[in-house]
CSV table of C-alpha atoms in Angstrom, one decimal:
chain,number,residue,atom,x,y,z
A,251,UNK,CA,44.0,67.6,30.1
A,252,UNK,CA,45.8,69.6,32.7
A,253,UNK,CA,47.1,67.6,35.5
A,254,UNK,CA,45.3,68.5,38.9
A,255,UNK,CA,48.2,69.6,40.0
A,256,UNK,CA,48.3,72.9,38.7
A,257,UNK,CA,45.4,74.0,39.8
A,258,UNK,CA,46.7,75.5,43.0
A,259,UNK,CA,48.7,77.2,41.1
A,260,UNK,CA,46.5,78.7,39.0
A,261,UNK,CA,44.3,80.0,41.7
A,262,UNK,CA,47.3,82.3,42.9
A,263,UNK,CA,48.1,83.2,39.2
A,264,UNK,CA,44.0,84.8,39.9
A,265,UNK,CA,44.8,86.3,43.1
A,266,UNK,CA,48.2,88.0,41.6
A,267,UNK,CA,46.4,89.2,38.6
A,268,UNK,CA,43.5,90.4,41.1
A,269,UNK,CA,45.7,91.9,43.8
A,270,UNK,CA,47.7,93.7,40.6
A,271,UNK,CA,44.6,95.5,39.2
A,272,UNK,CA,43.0,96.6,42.7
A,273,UNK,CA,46.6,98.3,43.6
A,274,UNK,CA,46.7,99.6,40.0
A,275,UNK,CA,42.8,101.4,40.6
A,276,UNK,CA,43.5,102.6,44.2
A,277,UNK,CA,47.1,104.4,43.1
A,278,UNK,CA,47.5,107.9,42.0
A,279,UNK,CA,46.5,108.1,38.6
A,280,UNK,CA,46.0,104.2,36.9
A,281,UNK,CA,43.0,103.8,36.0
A,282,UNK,CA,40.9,106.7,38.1
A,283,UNK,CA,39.5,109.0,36.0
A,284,UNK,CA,41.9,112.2,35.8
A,285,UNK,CA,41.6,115.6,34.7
A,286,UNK,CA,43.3,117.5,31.8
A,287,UNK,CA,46.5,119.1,31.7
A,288,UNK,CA,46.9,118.4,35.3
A,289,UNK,CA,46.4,114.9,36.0
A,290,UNK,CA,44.5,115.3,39.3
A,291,UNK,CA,42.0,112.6,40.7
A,292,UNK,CA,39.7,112.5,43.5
A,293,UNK,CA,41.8,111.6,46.5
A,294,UNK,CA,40.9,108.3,48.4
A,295,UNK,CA,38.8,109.0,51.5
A,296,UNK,CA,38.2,112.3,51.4
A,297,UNK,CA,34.9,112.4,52.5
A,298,UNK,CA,36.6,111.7,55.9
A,299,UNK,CA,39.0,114.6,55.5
A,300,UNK,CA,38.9,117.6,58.1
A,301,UNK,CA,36.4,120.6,57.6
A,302,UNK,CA,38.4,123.9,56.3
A,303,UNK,CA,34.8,125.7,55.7
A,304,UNK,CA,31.6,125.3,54.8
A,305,UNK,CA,30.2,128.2,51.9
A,306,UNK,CA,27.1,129.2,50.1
A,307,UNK,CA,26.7,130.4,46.7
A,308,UNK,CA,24.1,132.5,45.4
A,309,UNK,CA,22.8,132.5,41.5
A,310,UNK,CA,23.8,131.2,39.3
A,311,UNK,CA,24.8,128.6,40.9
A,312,UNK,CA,22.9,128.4,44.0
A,313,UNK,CA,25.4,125.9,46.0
A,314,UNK,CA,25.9,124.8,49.1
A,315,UNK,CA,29.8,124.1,49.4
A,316,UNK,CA,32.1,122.2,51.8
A,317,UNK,CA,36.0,122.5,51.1
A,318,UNK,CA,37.9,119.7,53.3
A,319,UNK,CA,41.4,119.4,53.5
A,320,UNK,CA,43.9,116.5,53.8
A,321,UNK,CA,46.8,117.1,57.1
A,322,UNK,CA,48.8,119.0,55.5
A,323,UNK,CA,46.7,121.4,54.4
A,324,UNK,CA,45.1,121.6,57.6
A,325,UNK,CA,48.4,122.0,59.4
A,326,UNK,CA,49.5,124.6,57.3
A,327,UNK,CA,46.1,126.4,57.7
A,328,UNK,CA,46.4,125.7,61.5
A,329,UNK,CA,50.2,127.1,61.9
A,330,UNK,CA,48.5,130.4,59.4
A,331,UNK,CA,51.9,129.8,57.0
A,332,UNK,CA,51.7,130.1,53.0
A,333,UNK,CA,52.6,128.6,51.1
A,334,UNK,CA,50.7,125.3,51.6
A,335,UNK,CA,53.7,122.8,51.4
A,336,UNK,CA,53.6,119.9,48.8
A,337,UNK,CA,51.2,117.4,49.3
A,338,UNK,CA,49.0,119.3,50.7
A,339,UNK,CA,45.4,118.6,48.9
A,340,UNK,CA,41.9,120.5,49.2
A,341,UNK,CA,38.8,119.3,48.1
A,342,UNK,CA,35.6,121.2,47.8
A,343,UNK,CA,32.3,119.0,47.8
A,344,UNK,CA,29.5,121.3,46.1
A,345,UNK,CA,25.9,120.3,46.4
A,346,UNK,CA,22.7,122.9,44.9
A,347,UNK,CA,20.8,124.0,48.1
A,348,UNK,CA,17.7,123.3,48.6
A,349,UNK,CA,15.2,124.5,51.4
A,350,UNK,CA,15.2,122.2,54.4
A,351,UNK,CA,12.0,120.2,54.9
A,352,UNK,CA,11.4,120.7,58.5
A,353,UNK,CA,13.0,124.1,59.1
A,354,UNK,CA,12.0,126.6,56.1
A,355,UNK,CA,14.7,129.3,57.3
A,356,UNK,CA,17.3,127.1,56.4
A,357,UNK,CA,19.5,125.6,53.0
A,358,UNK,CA,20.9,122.4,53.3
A,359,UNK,CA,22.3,120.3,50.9
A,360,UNK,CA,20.8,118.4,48.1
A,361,UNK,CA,21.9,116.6,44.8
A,362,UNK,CA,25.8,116.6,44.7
A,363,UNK,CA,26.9,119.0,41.8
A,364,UNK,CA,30.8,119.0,41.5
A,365,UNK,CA,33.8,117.5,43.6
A,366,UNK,CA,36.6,120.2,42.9
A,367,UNK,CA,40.6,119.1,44.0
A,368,UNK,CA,43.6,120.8,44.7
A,369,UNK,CA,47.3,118.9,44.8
A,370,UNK,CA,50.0,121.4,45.5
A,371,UNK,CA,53.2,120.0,44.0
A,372,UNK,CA,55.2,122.7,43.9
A,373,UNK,CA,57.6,121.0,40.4
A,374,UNK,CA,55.0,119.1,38.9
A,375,UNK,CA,52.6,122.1,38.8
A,376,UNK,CA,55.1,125.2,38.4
A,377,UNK,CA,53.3,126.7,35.6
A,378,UNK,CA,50.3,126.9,37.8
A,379,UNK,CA,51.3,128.6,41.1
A,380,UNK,CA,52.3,124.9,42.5
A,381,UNK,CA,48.4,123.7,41.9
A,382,UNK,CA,46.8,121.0,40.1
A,383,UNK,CA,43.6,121.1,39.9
A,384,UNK,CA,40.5,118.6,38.8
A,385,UNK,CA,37.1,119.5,38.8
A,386,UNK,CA,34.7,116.4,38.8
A,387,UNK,CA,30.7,115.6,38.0
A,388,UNK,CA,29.5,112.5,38.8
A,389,UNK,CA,33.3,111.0,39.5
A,390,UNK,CA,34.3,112.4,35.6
A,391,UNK,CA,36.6,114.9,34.9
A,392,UNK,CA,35.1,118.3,32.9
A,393,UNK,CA,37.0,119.4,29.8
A,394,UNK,CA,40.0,121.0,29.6
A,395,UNK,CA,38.3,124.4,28.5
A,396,UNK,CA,37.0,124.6,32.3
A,397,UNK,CA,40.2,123.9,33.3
A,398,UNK,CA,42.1,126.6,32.4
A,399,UNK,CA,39.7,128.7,34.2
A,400,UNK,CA,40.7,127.4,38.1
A,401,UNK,CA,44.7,129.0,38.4
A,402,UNK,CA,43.5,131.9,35.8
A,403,UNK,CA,40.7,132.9,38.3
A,404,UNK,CA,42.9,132.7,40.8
A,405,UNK,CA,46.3,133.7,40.4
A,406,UNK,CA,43.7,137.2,39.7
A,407,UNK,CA,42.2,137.1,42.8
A,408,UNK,CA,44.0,135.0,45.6
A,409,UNK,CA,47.7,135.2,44.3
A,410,UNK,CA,48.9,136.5,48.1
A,411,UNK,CA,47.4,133.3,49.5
A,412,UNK,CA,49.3,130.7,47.9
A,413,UNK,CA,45.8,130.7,45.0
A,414,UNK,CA,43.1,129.5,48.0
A,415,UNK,CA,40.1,131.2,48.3
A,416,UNK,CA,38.8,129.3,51.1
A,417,UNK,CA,40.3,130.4,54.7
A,418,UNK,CA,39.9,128.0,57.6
A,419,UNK,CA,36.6,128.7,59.5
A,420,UNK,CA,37.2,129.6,63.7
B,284,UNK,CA,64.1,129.9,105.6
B,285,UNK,CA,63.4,126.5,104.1
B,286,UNK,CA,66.2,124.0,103.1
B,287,UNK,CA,67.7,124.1,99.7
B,288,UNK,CA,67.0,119.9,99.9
B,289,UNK,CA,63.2,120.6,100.0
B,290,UNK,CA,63.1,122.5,96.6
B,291,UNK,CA,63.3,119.3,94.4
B,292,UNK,CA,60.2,117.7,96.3
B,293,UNK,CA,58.3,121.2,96.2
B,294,UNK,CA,58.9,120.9,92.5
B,295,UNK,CA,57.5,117.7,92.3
B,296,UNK,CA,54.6,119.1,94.4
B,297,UNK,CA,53.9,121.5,91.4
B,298,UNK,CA,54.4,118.9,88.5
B,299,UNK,CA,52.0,116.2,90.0
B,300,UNK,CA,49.4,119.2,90.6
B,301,UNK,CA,49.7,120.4,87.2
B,302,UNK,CA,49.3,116.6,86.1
B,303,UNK,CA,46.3,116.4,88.8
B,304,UNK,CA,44.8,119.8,87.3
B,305,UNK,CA,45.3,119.1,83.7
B,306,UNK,CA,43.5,115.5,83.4
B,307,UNK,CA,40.6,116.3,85.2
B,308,UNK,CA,40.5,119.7,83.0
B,309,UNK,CA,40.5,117.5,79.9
B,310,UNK,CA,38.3,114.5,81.8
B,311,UNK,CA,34.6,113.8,80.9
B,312,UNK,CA,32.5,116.1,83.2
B,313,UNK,CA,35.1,117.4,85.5
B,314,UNK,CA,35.6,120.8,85.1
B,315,UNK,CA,34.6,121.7,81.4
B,316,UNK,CA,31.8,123.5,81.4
B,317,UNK,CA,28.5,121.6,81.0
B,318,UNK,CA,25.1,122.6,79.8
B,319,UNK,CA,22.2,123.0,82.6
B,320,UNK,CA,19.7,120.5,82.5
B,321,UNK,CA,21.5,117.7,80.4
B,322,UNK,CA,25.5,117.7,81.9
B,323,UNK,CA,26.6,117.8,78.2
B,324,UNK,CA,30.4,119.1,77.4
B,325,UNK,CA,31.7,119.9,74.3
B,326,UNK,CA,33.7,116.8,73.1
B,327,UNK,CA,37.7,116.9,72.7
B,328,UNK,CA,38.4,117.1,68.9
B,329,UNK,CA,35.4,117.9,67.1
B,330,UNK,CA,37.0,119.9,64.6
B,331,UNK,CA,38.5,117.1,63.1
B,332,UNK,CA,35.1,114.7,63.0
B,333,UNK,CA,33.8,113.9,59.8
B,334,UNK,CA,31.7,116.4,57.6
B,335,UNK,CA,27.6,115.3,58.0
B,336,UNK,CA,26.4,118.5,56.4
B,337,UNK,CA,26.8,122.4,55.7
B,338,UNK,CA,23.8,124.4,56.0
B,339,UNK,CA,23.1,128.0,56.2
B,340,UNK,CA,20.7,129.5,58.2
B,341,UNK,CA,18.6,133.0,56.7
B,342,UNK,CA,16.9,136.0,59.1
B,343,UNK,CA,17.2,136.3,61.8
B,344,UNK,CA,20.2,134.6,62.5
B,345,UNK,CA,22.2,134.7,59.4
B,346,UNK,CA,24.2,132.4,60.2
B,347,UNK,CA,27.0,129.7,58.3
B,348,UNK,CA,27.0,125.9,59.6
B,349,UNK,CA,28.5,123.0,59.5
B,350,UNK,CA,27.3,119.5,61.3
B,351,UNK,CA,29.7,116.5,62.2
B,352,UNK,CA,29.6,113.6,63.8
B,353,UNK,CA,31.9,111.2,65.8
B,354,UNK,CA,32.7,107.7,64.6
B,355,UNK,CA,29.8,106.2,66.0
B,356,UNK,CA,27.5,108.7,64.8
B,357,UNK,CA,28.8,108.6,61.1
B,358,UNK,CA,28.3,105.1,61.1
B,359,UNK,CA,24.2,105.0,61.6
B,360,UNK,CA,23.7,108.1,58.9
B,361,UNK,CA,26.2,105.7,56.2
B,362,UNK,CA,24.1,102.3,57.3
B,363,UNK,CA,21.0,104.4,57.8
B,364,UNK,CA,20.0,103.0,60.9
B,365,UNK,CA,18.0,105.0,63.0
B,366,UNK,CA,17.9,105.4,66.0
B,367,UNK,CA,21.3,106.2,66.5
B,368,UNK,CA,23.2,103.8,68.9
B,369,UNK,CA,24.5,105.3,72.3
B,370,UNK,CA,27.9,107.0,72.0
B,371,UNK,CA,26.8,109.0,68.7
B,372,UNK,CA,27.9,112.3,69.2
B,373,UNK,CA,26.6,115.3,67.1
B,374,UNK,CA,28.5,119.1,66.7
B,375,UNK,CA,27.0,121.4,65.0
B,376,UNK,CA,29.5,124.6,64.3
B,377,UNK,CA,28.1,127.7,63.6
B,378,UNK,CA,29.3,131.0,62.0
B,379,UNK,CA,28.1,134.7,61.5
B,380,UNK,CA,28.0,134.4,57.2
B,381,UNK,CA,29.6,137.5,55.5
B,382,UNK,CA,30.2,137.8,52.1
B,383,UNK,CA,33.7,136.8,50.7
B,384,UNK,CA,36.1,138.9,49.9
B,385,UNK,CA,37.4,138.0,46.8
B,386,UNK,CA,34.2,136.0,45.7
B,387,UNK,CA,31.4,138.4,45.5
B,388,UNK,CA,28.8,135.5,44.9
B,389,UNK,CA,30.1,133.2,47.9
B,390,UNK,CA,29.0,133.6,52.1
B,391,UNK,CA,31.1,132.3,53.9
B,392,UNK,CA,31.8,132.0,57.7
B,393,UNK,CA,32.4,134.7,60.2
B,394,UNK,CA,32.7,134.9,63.3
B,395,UNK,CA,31.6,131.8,65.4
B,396,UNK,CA,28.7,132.0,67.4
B,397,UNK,CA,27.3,128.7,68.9
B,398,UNK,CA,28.7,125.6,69.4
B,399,UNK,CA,25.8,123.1,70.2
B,400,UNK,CA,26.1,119.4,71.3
B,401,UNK,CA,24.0,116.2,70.5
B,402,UNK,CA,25.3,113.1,73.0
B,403,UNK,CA,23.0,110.0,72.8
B,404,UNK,CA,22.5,107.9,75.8
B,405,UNK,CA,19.1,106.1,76.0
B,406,UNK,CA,19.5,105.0,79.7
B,407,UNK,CA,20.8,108.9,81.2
B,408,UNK,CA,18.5,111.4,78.4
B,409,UNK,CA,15.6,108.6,78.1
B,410,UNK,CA,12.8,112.0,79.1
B,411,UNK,CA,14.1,113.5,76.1
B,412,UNK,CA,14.6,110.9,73.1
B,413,UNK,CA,17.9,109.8,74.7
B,414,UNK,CA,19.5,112.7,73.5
B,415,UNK,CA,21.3,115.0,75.7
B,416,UNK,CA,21.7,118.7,74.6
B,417,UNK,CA,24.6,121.3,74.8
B,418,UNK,CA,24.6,124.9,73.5
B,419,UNK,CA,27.6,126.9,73.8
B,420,UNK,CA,28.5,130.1,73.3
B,421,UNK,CA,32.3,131.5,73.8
B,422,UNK,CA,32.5,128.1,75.5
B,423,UNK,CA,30.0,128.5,78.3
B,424,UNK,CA,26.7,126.8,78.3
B,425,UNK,CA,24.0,129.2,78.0
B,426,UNK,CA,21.0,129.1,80.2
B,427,UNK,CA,18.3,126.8,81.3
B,428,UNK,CA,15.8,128.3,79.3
B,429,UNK,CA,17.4,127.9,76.0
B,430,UNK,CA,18.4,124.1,76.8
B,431,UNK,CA,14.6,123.5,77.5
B,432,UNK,CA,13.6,124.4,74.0
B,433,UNK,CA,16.0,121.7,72.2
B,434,UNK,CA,13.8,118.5,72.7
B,435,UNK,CA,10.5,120.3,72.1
B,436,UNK,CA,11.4,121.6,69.4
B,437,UNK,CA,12.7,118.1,67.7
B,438,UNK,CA,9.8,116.4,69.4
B,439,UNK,CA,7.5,118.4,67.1
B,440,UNK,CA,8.9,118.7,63.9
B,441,UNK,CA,12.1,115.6,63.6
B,442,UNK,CA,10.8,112.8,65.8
B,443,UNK,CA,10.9,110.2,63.4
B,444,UNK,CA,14.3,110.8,62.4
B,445,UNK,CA,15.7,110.1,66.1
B,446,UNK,CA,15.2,113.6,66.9
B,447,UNK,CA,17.6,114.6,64.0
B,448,UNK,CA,17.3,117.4,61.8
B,449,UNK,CA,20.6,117.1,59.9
B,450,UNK,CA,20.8,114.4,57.0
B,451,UNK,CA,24.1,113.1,55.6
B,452,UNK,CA,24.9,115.4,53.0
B,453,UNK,CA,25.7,113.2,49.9
């Protein structure tokens, strides 16, 4: 039998091994679900992050849509200058819309469809305009087919703004 | 003509009335411009509070929005604690929708139009729910009239949600 002794010491051999997997989980990449080809996961605390825009869209998809962006995005949106420096990171909630209950004239959110990020990292991502992207249901990354849609649609569409649809709302 | 001496102190004048000028500009009341009826102001740094929830609003105002709340207010929808405890603040923004540019499919916001206020105090709004109401436009309060519909029309058709149309968007 173990002397009592090295009890103590176990218990911080627990709290090590503990304190090692929550940093592993919370850090960039470990064991957070990420997306193909890029590597991108849902940042920490976006929910919190600063309004660029709210959206709508129509059929098919029939979306109410919210993109939020971390501070450097919103200061480079704020000082109007492309492109969006690295670490800057935009996230676009998506719900579909559904009437509103007490006020027919309006669409307001209701189940949460997709959560769609963008890390700019201008070396990692060269290939793609400086962009990673991950595009999310339910916390779990789509396939990679999807995933070469995002820079292809874009570098078509939004090339002379750094590959951002979304422009900061007055 | 007046002593080259005195210019220093005159400068000082200026500074300490700028300082004067400035704090009760950016004070609680003071001279920002607050709604009829209910005092309310529009609170410094709402842009960057936390997203409740995008809606968009059909005929006849065809408008974008976009709801958020301060600390206080955010809280209560994430405990979902009603009523809401004094200090909550609400901001809804609102937009003139247009369609996007490069996203046929997509509305998104124009130019803003209102900028409308929910401040609860039970003790100073207790006639009206213990919410006091703001509605700007261009940064000026618009009339009485206006500011007498806002409780009415929550009394009739949100009262059992603390007066509150706008649910935390998921």
């Amino acid at each position: 039998m173990r002397p009592f002794s090295a009890l103590p010491c176990a218990g911080a051999v627990i709290v090590i091994a503990i304190v090692g997997v929550a940093s592993v989980v919370r850090g960039d990449g470990g064991q957070k679900p990420a997306s193909p080809i890029y590597g991108v996961t849902i940042p920490d605390g976006y929910r919190k992050w600063e309004l660029v825009a709210p959206a709508l869209e129509h059929e098919p998809l029939n979306e109410s849509r919210a993109v939020v962006g971390n501070q450097e995005a919103i200061d480079a949106y704020r000082a109007g200058s492309l492109p969006f420096l690295d670490g800057a990171v935009l996230v676009k909630l998506a719900w579909k819309h559904v009437q509103a209950l007490e006020f027919g004239s309006a669409l307001v959110p209701g189940a949460a469809t997709t959560v769609q990020v963008m890390v700019k990292d201008s070396k990692k991502y060269a290939a793609s305009g400086g962009w990673g992207f991950g595009r999310f249901v339910g916390g779990k990354p789509v396939d990679e087919a999807q995933h070469e849609t995002c820079f292809a649609c874009r570098e078509s569409r939004v090339k002379a703004r750094d590959y951002v649809f979304t422009r900061l709302a007055p």
